[in-house]
PDB file of C-alpha atoms in Angstrom:
ATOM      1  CA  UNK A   1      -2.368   3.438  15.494  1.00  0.00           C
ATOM      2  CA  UNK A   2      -4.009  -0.049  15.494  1.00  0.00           C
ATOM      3  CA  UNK A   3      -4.887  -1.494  12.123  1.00  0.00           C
ATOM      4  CA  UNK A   4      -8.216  -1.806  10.492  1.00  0.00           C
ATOM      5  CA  UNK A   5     -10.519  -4.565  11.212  1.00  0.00           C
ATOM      6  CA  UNK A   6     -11.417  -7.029   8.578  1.00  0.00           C
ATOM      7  CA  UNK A   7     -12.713 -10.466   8.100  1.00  0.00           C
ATOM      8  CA  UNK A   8     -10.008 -12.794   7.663  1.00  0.00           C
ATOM      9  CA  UNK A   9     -12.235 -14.765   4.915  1.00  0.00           C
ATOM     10  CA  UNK A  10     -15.147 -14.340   2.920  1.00  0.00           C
ATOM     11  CA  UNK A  11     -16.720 -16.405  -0.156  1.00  0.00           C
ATOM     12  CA  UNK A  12     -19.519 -16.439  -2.598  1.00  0.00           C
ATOM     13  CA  UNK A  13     -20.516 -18.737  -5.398  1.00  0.00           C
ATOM     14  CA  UNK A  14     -20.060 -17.328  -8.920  1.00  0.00           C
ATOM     15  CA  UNK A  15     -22.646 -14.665  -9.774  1.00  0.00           C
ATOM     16  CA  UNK A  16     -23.374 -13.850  -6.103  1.00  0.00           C
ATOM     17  CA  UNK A  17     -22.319 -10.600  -4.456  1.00  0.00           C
ATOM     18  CA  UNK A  18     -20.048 -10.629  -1.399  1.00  0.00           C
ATOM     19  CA  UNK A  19     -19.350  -7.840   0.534  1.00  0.00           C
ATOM     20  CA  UNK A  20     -15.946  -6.801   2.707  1.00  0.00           C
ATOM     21  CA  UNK A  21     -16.249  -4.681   5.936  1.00  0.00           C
ATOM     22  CA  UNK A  22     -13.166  -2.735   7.360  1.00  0.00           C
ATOM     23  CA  UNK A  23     -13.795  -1.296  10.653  1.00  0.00           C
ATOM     24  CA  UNK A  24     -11.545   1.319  11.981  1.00  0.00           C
ATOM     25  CA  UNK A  25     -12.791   4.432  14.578  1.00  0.00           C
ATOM     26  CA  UNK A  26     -13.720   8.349  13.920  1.00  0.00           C
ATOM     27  CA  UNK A  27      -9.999   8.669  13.742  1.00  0.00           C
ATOM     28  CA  UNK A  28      -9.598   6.846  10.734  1.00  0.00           C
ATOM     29  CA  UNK A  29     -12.232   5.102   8.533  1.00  0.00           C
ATOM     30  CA  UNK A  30     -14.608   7.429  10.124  1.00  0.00           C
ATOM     31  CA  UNK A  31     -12.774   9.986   9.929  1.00  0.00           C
ATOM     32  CA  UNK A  32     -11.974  11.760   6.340  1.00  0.00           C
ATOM     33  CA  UNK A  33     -13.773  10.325   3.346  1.00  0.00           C
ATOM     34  CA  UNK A  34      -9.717   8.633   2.511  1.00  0.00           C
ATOM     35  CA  UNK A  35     -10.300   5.359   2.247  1.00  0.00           C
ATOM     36  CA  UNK A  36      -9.160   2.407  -0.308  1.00  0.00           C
ATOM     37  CA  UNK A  37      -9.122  -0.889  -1.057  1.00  0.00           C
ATOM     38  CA  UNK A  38      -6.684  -3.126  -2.937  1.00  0.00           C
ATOM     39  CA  UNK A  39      -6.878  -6.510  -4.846  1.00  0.00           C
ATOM     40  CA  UNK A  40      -3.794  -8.955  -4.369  1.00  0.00           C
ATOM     41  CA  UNK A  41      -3.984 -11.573  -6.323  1.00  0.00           C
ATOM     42  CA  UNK A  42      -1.693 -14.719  -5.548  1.00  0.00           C
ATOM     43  CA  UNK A  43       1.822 -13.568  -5.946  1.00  0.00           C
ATOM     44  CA  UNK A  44       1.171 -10.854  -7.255  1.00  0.00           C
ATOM     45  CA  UNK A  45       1.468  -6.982  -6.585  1.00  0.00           C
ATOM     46  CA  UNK A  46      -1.555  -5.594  -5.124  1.00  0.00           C
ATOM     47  CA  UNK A  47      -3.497  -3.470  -7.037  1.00  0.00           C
ATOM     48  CA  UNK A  48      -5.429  -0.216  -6.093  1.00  0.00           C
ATOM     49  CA  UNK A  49      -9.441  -0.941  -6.997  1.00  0.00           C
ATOM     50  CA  UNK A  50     -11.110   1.646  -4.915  1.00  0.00           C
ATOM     51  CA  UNK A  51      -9.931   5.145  -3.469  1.00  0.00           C
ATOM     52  CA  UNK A  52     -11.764   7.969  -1.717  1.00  0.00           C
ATOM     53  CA  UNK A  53     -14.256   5.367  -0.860  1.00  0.00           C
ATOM     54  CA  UNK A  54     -16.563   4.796  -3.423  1.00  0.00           C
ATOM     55  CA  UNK A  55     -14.111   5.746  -6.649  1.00  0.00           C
ATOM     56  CA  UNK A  56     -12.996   3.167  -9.153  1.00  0.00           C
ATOM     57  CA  UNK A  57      -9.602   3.950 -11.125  1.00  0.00           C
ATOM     58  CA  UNK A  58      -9.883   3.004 -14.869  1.00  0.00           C
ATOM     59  CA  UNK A  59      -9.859   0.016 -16.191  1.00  0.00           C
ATOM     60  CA  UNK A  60     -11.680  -1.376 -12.692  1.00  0.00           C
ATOM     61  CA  UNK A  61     -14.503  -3.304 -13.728  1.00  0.00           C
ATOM     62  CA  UNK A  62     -18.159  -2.288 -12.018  1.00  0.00           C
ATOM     63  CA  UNK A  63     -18.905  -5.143 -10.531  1.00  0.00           C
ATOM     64  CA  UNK A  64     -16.460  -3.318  -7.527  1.00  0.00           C
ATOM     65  CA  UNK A  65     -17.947  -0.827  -5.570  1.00  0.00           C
ATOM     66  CA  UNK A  66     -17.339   0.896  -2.178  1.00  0.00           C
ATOM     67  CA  UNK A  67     -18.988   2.593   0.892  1.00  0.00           C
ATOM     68  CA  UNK A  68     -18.922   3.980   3.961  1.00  0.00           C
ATOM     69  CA  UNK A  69     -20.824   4.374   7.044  1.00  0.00           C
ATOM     70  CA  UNK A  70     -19.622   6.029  10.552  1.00  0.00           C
ATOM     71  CA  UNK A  71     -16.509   3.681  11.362  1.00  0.00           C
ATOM     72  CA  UNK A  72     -17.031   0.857   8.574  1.00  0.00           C
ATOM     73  CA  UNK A  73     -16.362   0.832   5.142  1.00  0.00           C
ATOM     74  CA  UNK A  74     -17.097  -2.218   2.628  1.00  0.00           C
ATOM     75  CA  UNK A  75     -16.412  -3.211  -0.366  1.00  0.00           C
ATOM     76  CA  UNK A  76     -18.947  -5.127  -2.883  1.00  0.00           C
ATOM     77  CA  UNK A  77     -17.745  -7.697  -5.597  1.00  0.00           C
ATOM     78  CA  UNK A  78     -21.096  -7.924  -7.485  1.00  0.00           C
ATOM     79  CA  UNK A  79     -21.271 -10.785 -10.257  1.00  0.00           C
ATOM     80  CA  UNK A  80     -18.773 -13.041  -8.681  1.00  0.00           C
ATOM     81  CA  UNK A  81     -16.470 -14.483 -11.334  1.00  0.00           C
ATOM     82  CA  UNK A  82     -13.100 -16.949 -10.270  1.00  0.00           C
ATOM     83  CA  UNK A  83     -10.571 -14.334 -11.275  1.00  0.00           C
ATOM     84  CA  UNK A  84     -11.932 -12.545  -8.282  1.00  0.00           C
ATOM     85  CA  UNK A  85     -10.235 -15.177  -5.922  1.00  0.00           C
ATOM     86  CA  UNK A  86      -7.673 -12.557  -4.415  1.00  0.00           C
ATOM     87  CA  UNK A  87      -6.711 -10.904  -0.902  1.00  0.00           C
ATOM     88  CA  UNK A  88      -8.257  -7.838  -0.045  1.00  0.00           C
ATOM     89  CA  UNK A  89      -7.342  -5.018   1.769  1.00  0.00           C
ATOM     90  CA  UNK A  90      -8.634  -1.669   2.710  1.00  0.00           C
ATOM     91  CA  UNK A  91      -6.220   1.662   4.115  1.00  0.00           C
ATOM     92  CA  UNK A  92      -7.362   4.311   5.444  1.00  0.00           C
ATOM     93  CA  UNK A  93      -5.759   7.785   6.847  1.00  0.00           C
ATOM     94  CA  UNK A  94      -4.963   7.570  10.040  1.00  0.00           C
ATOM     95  CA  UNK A  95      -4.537  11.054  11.073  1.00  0.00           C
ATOM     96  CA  UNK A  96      -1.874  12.825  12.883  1.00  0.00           C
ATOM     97  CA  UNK A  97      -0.040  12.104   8.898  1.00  0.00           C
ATOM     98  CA  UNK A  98      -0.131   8.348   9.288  1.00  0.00           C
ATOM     99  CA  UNK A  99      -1.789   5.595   6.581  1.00  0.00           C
ATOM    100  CA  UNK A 100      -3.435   2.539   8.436  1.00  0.00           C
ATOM    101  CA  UNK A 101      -3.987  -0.790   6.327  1.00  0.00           C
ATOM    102  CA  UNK A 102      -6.427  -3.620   7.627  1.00  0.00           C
ATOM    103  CA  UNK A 103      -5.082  -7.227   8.221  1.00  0.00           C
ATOM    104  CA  UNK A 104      -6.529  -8.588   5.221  1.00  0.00           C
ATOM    105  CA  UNK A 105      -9.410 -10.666   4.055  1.00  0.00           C
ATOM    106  CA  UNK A 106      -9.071 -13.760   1.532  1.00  0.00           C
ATOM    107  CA  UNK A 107     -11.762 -14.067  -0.626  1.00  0.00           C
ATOM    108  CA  UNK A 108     -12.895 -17.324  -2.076  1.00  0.00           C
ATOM    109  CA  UNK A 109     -15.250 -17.871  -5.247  1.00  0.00           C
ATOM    110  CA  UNK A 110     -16.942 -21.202  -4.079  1.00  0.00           C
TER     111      UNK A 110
ATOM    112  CA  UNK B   1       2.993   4.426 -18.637  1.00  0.00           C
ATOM    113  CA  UNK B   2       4.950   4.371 -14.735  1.00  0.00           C
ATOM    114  CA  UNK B   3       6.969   2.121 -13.997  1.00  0.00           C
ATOM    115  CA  UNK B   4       8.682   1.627 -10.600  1.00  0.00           C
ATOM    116  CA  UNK B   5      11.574  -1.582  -9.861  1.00  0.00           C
ATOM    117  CA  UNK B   6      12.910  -1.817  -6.664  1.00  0.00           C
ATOM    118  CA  UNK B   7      16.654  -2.999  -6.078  1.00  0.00           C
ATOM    119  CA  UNK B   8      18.726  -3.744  -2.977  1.00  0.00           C
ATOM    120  CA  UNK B   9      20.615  -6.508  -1.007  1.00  0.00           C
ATOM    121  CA  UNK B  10      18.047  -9.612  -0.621  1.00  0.00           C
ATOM    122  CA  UNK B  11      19.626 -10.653   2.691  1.00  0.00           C
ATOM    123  CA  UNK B  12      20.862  -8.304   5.055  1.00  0.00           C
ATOM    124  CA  UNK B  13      22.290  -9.113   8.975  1.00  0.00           C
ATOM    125  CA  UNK B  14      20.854  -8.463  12.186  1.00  0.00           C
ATOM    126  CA  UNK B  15      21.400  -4.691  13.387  1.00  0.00           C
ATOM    127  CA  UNK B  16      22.391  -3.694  10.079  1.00  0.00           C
ATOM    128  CA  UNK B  17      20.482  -0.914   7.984  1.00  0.00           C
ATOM    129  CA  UNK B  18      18.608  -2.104   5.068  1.00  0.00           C
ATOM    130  CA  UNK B  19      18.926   0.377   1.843  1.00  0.00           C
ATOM    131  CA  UNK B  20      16.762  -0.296  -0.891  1.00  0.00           C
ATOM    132  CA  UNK B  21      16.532   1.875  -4.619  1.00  0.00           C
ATOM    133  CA  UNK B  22      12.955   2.200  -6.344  1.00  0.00           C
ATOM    134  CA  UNK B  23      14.189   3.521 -10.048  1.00  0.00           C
ATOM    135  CA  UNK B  24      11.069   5.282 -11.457  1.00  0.00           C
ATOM    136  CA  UNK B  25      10.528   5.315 -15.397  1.00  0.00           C
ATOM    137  CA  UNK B  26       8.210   6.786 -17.980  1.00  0.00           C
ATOM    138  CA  UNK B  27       7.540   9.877 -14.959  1.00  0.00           C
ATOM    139  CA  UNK B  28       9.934  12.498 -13.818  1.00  0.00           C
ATOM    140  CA  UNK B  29       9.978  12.069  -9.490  1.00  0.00           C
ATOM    141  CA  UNK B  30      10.700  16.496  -9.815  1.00  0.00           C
ATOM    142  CA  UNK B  31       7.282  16.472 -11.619  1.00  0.00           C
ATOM    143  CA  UNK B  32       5.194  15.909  -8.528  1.00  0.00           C
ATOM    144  CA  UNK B  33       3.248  13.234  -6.338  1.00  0.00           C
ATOM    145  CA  UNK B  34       4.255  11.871  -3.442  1.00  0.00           C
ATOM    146  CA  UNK B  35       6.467   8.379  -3.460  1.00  0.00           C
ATOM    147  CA  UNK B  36       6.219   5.903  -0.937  1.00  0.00           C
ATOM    148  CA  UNK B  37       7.345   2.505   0.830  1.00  0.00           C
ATOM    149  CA  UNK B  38       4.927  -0.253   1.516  1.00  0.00           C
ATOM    150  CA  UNK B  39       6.364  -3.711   3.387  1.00  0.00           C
ATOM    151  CA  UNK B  40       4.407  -6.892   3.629  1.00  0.00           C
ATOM    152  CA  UNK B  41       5.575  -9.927   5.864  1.00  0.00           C
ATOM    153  CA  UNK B  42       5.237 -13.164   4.738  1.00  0.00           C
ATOM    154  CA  UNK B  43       1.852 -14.580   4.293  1.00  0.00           C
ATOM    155  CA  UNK B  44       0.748 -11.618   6.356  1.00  0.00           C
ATOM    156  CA  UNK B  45      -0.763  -7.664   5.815  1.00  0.00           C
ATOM    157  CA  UNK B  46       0.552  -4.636   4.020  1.00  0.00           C
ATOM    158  CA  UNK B  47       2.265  -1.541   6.236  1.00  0.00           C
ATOM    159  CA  UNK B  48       2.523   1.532   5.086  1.00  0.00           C
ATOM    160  CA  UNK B  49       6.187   3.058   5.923  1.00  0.00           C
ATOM    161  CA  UNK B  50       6.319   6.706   4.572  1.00  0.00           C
ATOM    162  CA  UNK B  51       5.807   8.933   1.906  1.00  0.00           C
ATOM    163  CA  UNK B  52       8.145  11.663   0.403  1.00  0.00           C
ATOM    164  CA  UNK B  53       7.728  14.739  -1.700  1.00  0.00           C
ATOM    165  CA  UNK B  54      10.543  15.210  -4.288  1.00  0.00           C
ATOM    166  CA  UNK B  55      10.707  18.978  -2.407  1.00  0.00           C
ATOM    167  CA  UNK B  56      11.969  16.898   0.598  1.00  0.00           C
ATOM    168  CA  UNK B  57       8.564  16.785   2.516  1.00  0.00           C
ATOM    169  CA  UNK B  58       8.567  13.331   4.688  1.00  0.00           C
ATOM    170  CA  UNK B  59       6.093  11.763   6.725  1.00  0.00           C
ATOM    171  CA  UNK B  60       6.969   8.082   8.366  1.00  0.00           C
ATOM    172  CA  UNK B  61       4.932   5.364  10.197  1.00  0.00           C
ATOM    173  CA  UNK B  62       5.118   6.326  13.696  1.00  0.00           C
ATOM    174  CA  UNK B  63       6.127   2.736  14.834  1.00  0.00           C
ATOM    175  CA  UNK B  64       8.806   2.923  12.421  1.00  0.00           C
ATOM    176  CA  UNK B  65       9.942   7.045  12.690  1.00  0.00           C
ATOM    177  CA  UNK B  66      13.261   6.343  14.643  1.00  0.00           C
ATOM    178  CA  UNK B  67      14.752   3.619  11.967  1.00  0.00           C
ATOM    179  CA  UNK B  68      13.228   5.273   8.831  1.00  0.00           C
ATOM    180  CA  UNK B  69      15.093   7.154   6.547  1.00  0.00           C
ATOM    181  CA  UNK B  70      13.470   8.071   3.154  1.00  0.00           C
ATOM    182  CA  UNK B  71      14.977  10.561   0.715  1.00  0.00           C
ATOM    183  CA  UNK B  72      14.529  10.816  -3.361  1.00  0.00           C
ATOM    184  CA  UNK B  73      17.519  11.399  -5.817  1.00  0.00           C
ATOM    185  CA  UNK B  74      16.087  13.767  -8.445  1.00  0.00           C
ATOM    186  CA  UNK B  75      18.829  13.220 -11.159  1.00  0.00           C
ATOM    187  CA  UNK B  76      18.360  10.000 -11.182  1.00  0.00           C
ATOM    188  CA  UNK B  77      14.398   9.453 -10.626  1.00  0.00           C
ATOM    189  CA  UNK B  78      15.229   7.335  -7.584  1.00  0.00           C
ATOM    190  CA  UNK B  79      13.345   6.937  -4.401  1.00  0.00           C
ATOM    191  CA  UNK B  80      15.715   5.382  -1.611  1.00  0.00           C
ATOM    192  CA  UNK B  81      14.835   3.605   1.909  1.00  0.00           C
ATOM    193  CA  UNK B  82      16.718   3.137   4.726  1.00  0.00           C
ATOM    194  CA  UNK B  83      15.293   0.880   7.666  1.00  0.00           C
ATOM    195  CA  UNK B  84      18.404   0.826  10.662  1.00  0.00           C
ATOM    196  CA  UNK B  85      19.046  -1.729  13.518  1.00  0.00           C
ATOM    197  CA  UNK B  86      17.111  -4.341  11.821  1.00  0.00           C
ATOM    198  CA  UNK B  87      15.596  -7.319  12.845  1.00  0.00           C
ATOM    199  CA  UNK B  88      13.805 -10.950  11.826  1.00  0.00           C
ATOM    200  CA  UNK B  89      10.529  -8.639  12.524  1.00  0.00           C
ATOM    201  CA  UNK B  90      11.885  -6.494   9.528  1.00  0.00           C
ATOM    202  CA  UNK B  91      11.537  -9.485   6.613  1.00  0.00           C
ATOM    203  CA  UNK B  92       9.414  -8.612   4.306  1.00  0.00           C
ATOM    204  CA  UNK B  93       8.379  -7.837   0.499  1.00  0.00           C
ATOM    205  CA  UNK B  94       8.691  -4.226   0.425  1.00  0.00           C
ATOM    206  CA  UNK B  95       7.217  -2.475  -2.261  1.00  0.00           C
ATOM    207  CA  UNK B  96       7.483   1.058  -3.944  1.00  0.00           C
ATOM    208  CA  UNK B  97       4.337   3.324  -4.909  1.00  0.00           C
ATOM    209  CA  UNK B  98       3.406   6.415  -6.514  1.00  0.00           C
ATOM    210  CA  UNK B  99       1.451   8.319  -3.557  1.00  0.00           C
ATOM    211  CA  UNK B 100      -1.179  10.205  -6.096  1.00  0.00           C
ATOM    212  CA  UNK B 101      -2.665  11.750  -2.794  1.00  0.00           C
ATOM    213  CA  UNK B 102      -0.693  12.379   0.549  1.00  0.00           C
ATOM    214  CA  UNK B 103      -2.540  10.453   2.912  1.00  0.00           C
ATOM    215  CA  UNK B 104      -5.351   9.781   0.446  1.00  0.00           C
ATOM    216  CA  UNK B 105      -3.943   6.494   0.439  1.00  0.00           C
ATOM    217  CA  UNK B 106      -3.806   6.364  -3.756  1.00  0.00           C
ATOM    218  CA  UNK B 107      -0.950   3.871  -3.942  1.00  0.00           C
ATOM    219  CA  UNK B 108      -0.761   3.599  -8.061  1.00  0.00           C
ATOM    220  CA  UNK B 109       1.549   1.991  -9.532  1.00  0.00           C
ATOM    221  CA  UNK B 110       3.367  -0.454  -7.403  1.00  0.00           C
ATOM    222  CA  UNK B 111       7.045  -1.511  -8.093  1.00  0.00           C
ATOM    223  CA  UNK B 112       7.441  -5.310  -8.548  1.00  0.00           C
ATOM    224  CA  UNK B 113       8.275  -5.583  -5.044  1.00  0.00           C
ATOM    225  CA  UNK B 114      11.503  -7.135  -3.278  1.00  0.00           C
ATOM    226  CA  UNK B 115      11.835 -10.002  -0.970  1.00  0.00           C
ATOM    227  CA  UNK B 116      14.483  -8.647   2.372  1.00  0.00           C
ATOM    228  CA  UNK B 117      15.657 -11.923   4.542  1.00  0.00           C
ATOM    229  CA  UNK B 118      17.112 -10.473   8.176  1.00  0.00           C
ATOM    230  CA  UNK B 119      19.108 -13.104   9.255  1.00  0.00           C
ATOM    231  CA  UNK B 120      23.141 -14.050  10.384  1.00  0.00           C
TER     232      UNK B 120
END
């Protein structure tokens, strides 16, 4: 399996909305509706901030949101705010019992 | 709250076999989920390496299937990895997670992670 397809960068000014595209095939992303994303902040662990696509876990402020369509999904940082600054990356099942991560996209609050 | 720390060797040799621990606390591994490994290179992405049931029910990364060995020691809440015939390709952070759904990829929590070094 090949890994998902993301921007390596992406930015936005405080208060704007940026959004994060993963692109994968009908094998994966397009595939079953299995499909996170996780926020790694510098040095730090990453953390889980959307699952089955558009699902936040507690404590996962709004302003993150996530969808899908045929091969892509995205994710949406609405209200840009500097602790946002972070690498970003979606996973997906693969099939045939195998998780696929993308390479990563750093995003940058201008 | 769970809690997952990862502990092994920080340097291990070319060719060797890496064996890391991830000691689980404040969740019992016989309970349920699924457990898995998660490595990430330096300055590069995350790759998932398996997943284990505490019934013994194992799925691995295909690229990695022939090295991988993943098992989980119930009386002591331990999830262990095994990576053989290692290489500089192999250095990485790897990191434990609680696998909420197999193949729903639901990695929460994450252990700390630890930092492996394959070199002579």
């Amino acid at each position: 399996q090949s890994a998902l397809t993301q921007p390596p960068s992406a930015s936005g000014s405080p208060g704007q909305s940026v959004t994060i595209s993963c692109t994968g095939t009908s094998s994966d992303v397009g595939g079953e509706n299995y499909v996170s994303w996780y926020q790694q902040l510098p040095g730090k662990v990453p953390k889980l901030m959307i699952y089955e696509v558009n699902k936040r876990p507690s404590g996962v402020p709004d302003r993150f949101s996530g969808s899908k369509s045929g091969n892509t999904a995205s994710l949406t940082v609405s209200g840009l705010q500097g602790e946002d600054e972070a690498d970003y990356y979606c996973s997906s099942y693969a099939g045939s019992n195998s998780v696929v991560f993308g390479g990563g996209t750093k995003l940058t609050v201008l | 709250q769970v809690l997952l720390q990862e502990s092994g060797p920080g340097l291990v040799k070319p060719s060797e076999t890496l064996s890391l621990t991830c000691t689980v606390s404040g969740y019992s591994i016989s309970r349920g989920y699924y457990w898995g490994w998660i490595r990430q290179p330096p300055g590069k992405g995350l790759e998932w390496i398996g997943s284990m049931y505490h019934s013994g029910s194992t799925y691995y990364n295909p690229s990695l299937k022939s090295r991988v060995t993943i098992s989980v020691d119930t009386s002591k809440n331990q999830l262990s990895l095994k990576l053989r015939s290692v290489t500089a390709a192999d250095t990485a952070v790897y990191y434990c997670a609680r696998d909420i759904v197999l193949f729903g990829v639901r990695f929460d929590p994450w252990g700390q992670g630890i930092l492996v070094t394959v070199s002579s």
